[in-house]
Coordinates of C-alpha atoms and ligand atoms in Angstrom, one line a residue:
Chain A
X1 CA 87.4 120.3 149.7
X2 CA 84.0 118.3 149.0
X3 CA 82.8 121.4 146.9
X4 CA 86.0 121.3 144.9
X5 CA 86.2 118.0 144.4
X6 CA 82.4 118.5 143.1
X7 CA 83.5 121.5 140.9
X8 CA 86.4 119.2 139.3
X9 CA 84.2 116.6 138.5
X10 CA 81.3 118.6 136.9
X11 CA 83.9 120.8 134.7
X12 CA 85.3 116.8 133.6
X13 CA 81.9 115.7 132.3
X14 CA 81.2 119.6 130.8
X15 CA 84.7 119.2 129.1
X16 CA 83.8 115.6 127.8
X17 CA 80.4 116.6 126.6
X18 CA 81.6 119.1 124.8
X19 CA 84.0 117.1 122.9
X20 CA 81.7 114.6 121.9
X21 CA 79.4 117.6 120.5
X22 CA 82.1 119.1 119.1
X23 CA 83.3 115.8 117.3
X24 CA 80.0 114.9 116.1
X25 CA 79.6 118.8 114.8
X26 CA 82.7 118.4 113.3
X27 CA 82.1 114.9 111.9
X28 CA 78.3 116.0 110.3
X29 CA 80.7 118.9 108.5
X30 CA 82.7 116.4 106.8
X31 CA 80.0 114.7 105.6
X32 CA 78.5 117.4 104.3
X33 CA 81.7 118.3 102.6
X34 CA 81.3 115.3 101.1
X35 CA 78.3 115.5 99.4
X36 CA 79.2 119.0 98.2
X37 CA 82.3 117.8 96.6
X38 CA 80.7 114.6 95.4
X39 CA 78.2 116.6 93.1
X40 CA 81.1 118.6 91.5
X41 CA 82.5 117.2 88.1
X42 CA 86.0 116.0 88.0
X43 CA 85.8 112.7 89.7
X44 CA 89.2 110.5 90.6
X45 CA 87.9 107.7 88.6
X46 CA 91.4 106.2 88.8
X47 CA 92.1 106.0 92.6
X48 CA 88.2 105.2 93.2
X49 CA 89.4 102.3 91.2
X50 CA 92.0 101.6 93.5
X51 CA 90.2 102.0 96.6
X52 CA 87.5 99.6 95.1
X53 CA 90.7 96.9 94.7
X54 CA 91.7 97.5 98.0
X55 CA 88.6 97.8 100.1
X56 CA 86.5 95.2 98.1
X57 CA 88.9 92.5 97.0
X58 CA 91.8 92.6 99.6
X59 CA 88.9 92.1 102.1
X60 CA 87.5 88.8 100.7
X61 CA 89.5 86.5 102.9
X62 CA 88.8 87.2 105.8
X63 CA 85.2 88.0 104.9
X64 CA 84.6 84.5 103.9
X65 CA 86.1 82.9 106.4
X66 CA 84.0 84.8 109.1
X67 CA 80.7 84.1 106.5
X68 CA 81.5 80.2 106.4
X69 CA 82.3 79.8 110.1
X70 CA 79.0 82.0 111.3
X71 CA 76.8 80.2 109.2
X72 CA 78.7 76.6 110.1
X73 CA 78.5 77.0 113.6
X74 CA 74.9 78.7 113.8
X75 CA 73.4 75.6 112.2
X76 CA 75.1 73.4 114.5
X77 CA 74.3 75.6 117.8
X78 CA 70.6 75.8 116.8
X79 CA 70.5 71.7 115.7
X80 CA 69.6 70.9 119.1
X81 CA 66.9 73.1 120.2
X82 CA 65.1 72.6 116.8
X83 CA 65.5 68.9 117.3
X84 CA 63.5 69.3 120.5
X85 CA 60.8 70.9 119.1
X86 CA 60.3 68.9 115.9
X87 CA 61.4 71.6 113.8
X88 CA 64.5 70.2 112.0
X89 CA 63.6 70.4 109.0
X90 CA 62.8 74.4 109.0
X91 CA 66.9 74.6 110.6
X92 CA 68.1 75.6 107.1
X93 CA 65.7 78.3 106.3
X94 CA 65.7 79.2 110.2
X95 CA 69.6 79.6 109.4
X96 CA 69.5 81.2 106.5
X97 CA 66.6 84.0 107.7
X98 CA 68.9 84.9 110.4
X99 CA 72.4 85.1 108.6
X100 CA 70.8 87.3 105.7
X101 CA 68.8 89.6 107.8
X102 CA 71.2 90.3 110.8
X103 CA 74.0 88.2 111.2
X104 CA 76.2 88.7 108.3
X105 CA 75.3 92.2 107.2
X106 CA 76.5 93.5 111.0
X107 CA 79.3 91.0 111.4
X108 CA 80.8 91.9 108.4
X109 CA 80.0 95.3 108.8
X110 CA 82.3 95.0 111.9
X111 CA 84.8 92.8 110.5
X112 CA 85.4 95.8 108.0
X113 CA 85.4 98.4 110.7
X114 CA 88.1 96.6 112.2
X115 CA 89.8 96.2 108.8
X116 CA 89.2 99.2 106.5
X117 CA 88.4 102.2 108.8
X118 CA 91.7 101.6 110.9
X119 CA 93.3 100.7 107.6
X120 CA 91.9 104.0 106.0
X121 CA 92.6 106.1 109.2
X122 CA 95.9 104.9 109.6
X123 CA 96.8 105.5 106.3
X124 CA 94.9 109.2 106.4
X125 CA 96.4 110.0 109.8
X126 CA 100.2 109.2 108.8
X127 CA 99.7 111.5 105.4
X128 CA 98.3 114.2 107.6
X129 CA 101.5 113.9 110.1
X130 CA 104.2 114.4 107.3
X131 CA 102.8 117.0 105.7
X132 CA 101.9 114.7 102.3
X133 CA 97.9 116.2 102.7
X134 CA 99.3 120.2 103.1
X135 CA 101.8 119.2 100.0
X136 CA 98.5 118.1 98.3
X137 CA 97.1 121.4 99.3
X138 CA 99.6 123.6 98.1
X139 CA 100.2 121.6 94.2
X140 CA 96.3 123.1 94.2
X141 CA 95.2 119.0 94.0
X142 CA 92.3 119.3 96.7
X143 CA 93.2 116.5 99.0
X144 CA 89.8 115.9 100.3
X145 CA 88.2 114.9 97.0
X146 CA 91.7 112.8 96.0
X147 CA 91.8 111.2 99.3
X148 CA 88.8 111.1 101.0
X149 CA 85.8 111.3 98.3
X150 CA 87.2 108.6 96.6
X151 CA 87.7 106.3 99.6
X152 CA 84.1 107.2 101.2
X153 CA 82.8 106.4 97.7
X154 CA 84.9 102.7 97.9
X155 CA 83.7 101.8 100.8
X156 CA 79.7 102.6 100.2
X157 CA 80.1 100.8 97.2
X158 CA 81.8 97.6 98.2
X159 CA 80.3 97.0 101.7
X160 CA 77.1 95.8 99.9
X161 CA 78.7 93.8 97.5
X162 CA 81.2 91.7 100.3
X163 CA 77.8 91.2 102.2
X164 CA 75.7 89.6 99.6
X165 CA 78.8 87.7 98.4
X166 CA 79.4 86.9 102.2
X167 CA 75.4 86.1 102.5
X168 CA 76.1 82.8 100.2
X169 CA 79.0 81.9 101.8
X170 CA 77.6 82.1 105.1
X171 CA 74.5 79.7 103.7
X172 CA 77.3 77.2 102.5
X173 CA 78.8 77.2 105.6
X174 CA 75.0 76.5 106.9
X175 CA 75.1 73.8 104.2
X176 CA 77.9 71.7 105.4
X177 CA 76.9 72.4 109.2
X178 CA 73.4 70.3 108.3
X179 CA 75.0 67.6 106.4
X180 CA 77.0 66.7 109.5
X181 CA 74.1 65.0 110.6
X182 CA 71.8 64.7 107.9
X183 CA 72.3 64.5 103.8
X184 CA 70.6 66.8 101.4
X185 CA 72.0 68.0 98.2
X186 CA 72.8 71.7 97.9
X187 CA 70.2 72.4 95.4
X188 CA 67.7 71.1 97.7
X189 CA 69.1 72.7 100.3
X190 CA 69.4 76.2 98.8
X191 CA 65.6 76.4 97.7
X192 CA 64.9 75.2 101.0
X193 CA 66.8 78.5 101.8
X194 CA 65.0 80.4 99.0
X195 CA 61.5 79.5 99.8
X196 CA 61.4 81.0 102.9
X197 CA 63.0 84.5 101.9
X198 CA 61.2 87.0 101.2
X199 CA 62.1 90.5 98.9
X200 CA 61.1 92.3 102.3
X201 CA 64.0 90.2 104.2
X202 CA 66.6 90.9 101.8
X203 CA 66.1 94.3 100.8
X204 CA 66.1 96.9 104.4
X205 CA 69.2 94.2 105.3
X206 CA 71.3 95.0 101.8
X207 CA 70.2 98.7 102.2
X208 CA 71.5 99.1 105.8
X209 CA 74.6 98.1 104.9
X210 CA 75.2 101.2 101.9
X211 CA 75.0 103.1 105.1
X212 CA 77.5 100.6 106.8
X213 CA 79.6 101.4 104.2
X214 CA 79.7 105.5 104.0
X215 CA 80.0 104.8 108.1
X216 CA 83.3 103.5 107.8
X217 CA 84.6 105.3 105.3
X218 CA 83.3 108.5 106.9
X219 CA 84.6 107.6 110.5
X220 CA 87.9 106.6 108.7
X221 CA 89.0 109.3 106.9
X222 CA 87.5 111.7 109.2
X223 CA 89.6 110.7 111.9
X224 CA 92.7 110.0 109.8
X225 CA 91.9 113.6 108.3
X226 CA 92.4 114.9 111.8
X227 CA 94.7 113.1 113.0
X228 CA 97.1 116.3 114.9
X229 CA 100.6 116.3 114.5
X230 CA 103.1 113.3 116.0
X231 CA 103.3 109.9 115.5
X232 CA 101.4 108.7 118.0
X233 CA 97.9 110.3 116.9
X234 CA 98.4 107.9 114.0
X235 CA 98.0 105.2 116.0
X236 CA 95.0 107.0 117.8
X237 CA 92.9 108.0 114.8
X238 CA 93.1 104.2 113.8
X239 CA 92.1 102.9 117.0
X240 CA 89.3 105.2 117.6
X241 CA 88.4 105.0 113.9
X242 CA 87.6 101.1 114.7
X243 CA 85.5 102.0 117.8
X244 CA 84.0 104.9 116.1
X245 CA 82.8 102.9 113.4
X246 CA 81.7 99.7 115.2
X247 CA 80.2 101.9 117.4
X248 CA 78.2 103.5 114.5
X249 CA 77.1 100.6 113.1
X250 CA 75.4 99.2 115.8
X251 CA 73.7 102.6 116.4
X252 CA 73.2 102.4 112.1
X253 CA 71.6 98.8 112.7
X254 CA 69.3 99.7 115.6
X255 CA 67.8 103.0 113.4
X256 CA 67.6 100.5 110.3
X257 CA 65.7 97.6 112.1
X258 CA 63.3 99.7 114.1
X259 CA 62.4 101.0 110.6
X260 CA 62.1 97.8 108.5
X261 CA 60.0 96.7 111.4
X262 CA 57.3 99.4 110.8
X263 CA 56.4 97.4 107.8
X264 CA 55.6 94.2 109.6
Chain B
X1 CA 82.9 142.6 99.0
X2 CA 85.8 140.4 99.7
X3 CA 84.6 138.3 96.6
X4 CA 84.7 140.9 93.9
X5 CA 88.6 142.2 95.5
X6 CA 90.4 139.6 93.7
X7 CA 88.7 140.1 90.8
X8 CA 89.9 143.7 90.8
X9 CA 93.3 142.5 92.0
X10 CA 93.7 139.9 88.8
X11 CA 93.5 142.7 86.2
X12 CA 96.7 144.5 88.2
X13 CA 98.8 141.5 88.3
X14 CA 100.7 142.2 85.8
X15 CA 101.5 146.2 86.4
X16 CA 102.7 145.0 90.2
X17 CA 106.0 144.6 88.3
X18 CA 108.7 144.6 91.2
X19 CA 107.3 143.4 94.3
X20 CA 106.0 139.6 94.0
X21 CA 104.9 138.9 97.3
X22 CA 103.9 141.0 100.0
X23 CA 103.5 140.6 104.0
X24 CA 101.8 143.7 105.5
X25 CA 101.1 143.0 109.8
X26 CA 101.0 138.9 109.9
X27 CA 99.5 137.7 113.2
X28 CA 99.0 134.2 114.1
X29 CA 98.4 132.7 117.8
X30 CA 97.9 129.2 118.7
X31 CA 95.7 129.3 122.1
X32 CA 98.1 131.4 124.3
X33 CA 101.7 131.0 122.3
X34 CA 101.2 133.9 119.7
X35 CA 103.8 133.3 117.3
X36 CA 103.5 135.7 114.9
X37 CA 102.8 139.4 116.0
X38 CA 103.1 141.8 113.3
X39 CA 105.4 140.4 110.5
X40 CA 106.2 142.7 107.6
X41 CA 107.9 141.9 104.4
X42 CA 108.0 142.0 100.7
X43 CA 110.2 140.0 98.1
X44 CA 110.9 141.7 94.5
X45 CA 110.5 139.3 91.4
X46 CA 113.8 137.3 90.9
X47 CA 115.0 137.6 94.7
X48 CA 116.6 135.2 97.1
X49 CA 115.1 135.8 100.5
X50 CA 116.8 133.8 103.4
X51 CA 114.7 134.1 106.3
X52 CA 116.7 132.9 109.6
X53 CA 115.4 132.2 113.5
X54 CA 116.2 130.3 116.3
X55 CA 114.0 126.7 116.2
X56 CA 110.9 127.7 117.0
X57 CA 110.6 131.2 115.7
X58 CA 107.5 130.7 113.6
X59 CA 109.3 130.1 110.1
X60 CA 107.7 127.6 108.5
X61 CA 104.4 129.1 110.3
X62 CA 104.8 131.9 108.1
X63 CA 105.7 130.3 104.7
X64 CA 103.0 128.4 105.1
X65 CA 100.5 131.3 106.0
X66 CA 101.5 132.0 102.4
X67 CA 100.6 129.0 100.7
X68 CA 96.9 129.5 102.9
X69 CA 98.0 126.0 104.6
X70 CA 97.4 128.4 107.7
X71 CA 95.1 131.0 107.8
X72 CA 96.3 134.3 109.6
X73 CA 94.6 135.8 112.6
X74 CA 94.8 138.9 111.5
X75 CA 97.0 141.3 108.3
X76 CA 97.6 140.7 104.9
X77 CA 99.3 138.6 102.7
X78 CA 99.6 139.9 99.0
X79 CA 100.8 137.6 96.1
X80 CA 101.1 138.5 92.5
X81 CA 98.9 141.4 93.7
X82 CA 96.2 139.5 95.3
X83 CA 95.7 139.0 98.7
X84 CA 95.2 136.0 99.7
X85 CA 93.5 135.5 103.3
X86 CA 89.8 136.4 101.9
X87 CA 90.1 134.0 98.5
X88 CA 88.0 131.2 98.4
X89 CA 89.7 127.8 97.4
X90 CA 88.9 127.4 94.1
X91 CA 90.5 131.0 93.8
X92 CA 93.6 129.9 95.9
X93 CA 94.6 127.5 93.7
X94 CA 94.8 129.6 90.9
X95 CA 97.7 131.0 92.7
X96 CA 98.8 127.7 94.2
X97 CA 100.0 126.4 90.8
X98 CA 102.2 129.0 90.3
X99 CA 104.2 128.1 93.9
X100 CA 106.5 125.8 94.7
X101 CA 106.7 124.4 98.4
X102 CA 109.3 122.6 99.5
X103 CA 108.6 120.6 102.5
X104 CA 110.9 120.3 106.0
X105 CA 110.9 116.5 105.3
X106 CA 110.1 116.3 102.0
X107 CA 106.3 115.0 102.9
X108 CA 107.2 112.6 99.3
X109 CA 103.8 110.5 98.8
X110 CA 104.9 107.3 100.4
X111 CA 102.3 105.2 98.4
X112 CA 103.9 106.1 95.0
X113 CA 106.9 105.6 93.6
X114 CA 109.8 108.4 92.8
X115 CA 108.5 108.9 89.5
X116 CA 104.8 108.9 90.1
X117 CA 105.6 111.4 92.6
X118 CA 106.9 114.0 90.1
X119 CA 104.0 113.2 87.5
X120 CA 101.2 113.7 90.1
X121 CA 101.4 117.4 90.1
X122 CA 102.0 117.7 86.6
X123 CA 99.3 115.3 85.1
X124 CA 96.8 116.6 87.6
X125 CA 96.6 119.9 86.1
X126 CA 97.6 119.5 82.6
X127 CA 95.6 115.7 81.7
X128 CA 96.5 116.5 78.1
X129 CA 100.3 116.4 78.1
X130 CA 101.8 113.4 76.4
X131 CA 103.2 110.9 78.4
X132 CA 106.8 111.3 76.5
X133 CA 106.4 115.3 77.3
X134 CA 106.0 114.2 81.1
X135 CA 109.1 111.7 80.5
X136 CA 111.0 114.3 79.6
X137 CA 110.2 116.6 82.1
X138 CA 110.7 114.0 85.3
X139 CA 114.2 113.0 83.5
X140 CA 115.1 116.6 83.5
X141 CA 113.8 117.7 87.2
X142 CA 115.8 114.0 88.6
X143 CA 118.8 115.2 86.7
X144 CA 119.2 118.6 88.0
X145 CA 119.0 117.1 91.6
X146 CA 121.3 114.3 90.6
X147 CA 118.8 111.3 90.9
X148 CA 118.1 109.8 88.2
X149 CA 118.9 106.5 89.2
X150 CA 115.8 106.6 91.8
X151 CA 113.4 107.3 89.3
X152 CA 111.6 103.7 90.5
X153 CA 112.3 103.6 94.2
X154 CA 109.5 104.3 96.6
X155 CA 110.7 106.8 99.3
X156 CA 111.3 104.3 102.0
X157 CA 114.1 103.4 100.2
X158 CA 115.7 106.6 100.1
X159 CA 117.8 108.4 102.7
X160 CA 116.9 111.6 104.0
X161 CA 118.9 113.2 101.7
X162 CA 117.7 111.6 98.7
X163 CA 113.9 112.3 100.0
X164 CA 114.8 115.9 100.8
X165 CA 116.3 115.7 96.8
X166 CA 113.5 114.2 95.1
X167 CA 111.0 116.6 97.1
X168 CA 113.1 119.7 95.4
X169 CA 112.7 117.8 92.0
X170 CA 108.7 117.4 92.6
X171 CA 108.4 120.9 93.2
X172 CA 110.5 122.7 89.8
X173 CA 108.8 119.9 88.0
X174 CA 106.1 122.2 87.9
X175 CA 108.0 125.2 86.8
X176 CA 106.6 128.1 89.5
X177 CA 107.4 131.2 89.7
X178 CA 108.2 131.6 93.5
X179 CA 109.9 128.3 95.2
X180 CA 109.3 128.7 99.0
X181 CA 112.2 126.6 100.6
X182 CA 111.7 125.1 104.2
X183 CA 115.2 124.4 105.5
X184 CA 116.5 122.9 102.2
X185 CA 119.8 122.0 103.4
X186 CA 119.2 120.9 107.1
X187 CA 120.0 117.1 107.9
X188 CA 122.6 116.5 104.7
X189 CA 126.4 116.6 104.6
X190 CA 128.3 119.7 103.9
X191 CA 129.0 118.4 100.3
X192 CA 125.5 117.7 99.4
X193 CA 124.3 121.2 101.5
X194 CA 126.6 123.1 99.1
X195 CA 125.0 121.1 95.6
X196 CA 121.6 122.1 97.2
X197 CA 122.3 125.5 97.5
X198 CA 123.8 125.8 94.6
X199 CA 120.8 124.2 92.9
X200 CA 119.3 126.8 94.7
X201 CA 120.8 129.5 92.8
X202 CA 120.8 127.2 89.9
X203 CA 116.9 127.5 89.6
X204 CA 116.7 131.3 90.4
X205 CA 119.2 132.2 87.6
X206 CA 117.4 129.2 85.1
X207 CA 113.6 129.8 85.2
X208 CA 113.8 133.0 87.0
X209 CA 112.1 131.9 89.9
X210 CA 111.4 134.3 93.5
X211 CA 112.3 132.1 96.1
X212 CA 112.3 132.4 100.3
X213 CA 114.5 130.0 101.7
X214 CA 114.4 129.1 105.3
X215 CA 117.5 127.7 106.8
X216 CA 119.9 127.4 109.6
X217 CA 122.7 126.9 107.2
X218 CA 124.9 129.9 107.4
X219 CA 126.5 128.5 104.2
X220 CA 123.7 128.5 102.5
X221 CA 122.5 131.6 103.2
X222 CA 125.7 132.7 101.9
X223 CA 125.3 131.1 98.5
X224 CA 121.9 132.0 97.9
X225 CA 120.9 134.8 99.6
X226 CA 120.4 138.4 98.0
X227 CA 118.5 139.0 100.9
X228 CA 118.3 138.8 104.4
X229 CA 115.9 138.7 107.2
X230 CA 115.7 137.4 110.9
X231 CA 113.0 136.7 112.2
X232 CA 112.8 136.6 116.1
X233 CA 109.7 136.9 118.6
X234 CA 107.3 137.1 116.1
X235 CA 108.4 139.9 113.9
X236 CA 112.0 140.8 111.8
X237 CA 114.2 141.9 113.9
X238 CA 116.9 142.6 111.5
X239 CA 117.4 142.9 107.9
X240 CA 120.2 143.1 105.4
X241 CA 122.8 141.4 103.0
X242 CA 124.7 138.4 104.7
X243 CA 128.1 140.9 104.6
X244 CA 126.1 143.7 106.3
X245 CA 124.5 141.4 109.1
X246 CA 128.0 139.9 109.4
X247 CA 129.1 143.0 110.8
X248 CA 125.8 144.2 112.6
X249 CA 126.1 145.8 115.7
X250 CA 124.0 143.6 117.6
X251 CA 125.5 140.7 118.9
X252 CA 122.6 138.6 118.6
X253 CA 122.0 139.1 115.2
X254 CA 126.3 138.8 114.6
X255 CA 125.6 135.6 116.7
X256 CA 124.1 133.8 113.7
X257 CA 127.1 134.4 111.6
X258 CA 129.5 132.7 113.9
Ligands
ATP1 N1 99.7 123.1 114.7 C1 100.2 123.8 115.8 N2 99.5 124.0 116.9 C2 100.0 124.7 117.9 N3 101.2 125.3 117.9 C3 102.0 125.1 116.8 C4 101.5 124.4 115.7 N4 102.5 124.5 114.7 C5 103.5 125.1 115.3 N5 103.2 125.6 116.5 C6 104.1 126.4 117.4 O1 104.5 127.5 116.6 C7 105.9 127.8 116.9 C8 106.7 127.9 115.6 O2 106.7 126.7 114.9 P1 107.5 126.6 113.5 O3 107.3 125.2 113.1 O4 107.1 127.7 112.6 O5 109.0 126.8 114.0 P2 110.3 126.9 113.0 O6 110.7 128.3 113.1 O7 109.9 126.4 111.7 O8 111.3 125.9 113.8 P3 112.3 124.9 113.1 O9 113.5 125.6 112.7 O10 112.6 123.9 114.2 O11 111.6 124.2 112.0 C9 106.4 126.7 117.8 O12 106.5 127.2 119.1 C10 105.3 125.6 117.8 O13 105.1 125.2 119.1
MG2 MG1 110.4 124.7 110.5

């Protein structure tokens, strides 16, 4: 009974390890599939173009209002504790250091996720159910550079550019957290910002996030790609798309700062 | 050695001149439920096959083991001379563009409209046609399955019907030369059915098309069949004209007929 039990159990993790292998086996294909059709001419200029539009501009909302608030509230959370060592006046460039670095690169990173990879695996998973991907197939249109190079391509692209524009929101937002309590222009302000960034602050945290950006698209249309036939492995290659992809960039933002930090 | 076949193949594509499409020993097994054991047939140029089975039987398994959606476990499937389980993709689609699929449900692209739908195909592989060539040719696919009207309605709009219409018109839009049909006529009213079928016949007589048409609809089978099979536990179990399986001595296979 005990031993059984035992057996039952072990076979449960052998069974689970071998589906994450599998999956991340499965997943490294893809990608590599992806830089093999990538290099080939022919490119869907058009429907990158569309992806671009619908990743990058439909995402601006909600992006900016995640960059204001984080910045807004950061300033006013770390007021205090400045003020008690003296050190209000470094608060905006304190701010602005830790939004640009960290805060709004992962955050919106993970905003995205949420967004764009369950959007993207949804929208994969339900073509894969009724048969639009095999109808791809057989008109000879190869579905994965149509669908997925195009979207993977999107998303690289535009996760850098949402960032940097969310990386000046986020220092407004810093901006009219200050003047709550104090009043400075936002010229003065800003350079205060400036002064203390340096080209080695901005650059590993806008690079991390091209590699935000090929994680979600990857994770998205991978699972959407997969999704198996029924209705309801729609709804499971978008929700495990979203903690695929967080998942990933968390992993993606420990690898990045443990490397940025070799050049301290 | 499988590379350099179809290059041999190619040059006797043309000679092949009767039979089209070939199925020599087709197996296919998912995990334990082996649903295809051994399935032989052939369709001449310019037939109507009608291939019938219970639900389940492994029909649109095997028409889609001829498109290469599926890939066989074993045996060999021959089109225009070629076999196709060793080809590469590239190769594959040579032969793609010359098939038309017709989907169970349609499988329309639900992020386009009707008419963006039709023009995917076509402007994919011919960039250089002029947009009042491709026009013409949408207009002329949405009339011959009566639709013109939803030329700018996305397919949510559309009934089943209508969806299973416009997928018919998205696939002689790109004029092949063998239409594989996957229950056509299932899900729409007897009047509708009978325009379908006769569409059926329609395209066969019009572009000379080879088609296999899988349906449960004994009527039809009856209107477009020149041919036919039934396919039952993984192989054919019978085969003839619909008047000569009409009066086949097995009652299972008469059973159809009823
Ligand atoms: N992707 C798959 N994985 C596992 N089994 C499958 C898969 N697709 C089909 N099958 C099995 O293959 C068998 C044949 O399926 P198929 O869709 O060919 O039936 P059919 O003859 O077309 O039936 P219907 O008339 O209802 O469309 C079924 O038993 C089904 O369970
Ligand atoms: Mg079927």
């Amino acid at each position: 009974m005990n031993s059984s039990a035992k057996i039952i159990k072990v076979s449960i993790v052998k069974t689970y390890l071998k589906n994450i292998f599998e999956d991340i086996g499965k997943a490294t294909l893809f990608a590599t599939r992806f830089f093999k059709e990538v290099v080939k001419t022919s490119f869907e200029f058009k429907e990158f173009l569309w992806q671009c539009y619908a990743i990058g501009y439909k995402s601006l909302p909600i992006v900016s209002i995640t960059a204001f608030i984080m910045g807004l509230v950061l300033t006013i959370q770390s007021r205090p504790t400045m003020a008690k060592f003296g050190a209000e006046s470094w608060l905006p460039s304190m701010v602005g250091l830790s939004l640009i670095r960290e805060i709004v690169p992962v955050i919106t990173a993970l905003i995205c996720a949420g967004k764009i990879a369950s959007g993207i695996g949804a929208e994969l998973g339900s073509m894969k159910v009724t048969e639009q991907i095999d109808a791809m197939e057989v008109s000879a249109i190869n579905p994965y550079k149509y669908l997925v190079v195009t979207r993977i391509m999107a998303t690289t692209i535009m996760i850098p550019i949402l960032v940097i524009y969310a990386d000046f929101i986020g220092v407004f937002g810093g901006y009219i957290g200050y003047n709550i309590h104090e009043n400075m222009g936002f010229y003065r302000y800003f350079s205060n910002v400036l002064e203390h960034l340096e080209f080695l602050d901005i650059l590993p945290a806008i690079v991390k996030t091209f590699f935000f950006g090929f994680a979600i698209g990857l994770v998205g249309c991978y699972k959407g790609f997969n999704a198996e036939n029924g209705t309801e492995s729609v709804g499971k290659a978008a929700n495990t798309a979203v903690v695929t992809a967080s998942l990933s960039i968390f992993i993606l933002d420990m690898i990045a700062v443990q490397i940025t930090d070799l050049f301290y | 050695m499988t590379q350099a076949k179809p290059l041999k193949n190619k040059k006797t594509t043309t000679d092949s001149a009767e039979t089209i499409l070939e199925l020599k020993n087709v197996c296919k097994s998912f995990g334990d439920n082996d649903v295809l054991k051994g399935l032989n047939l052939s369709v001449k140029k310019g037939e109507n096959l009608v291939i019938l089975g219970r639900s389940g039987s492994g029909k649109s398994i095997a028409i889609k083991c001829l498109v290469g959606l599926i890939h066989v476990d074993e045996g060999e499937i021959k089109i225009f001379g070629t076999d196709i389980t060793e080809l590469r993709n590239d190769d594959l689609n040579d032969i793609r563009v010359r098939i038309g699929f017709l989907f169970q449900n349609g499988a329309l692209y639900d992020s386009m409209t009707v008419r963006q739908n039709l023009e995917f195909t076509l402007k994919h592989h011919s960039p250089n046609v002029s947009s009042a060539e491709v026009d013409e040719a949408i207009l002329e696919a949405l009339e011959s399955v009566g639709l013109e009207e939803a030329i700018d309605k996305m397919p949510s709009e559309l009934s089943g019907g209508m969806r299973k219409r416009i997928g018919l018109a998205r696939t002689i839009i790109i004029k092949p030369e063998i239409i594989l049909y996957d229950e056509p006529t299932t899900g729409l009213d007897a009047i509708t059915s009978r325009e379908i079928s006769e569409l059926i016949l329609y395209v066969q007589k019009k572009y000379k098309t080879t088609s296999i048409i899988i349906t449960h609809d004994m009527a039809c089978a009856k209107i477009t069949a020149n041919r036919i099979m039934i396919l039952k536990d993984g192989v054919i179990c019978a085969e003839g004209s619909y008047a000569e399986l009409e009066k086949s001595e097995d009652e299972w296979v008469r059973s159809f007929f009823i």
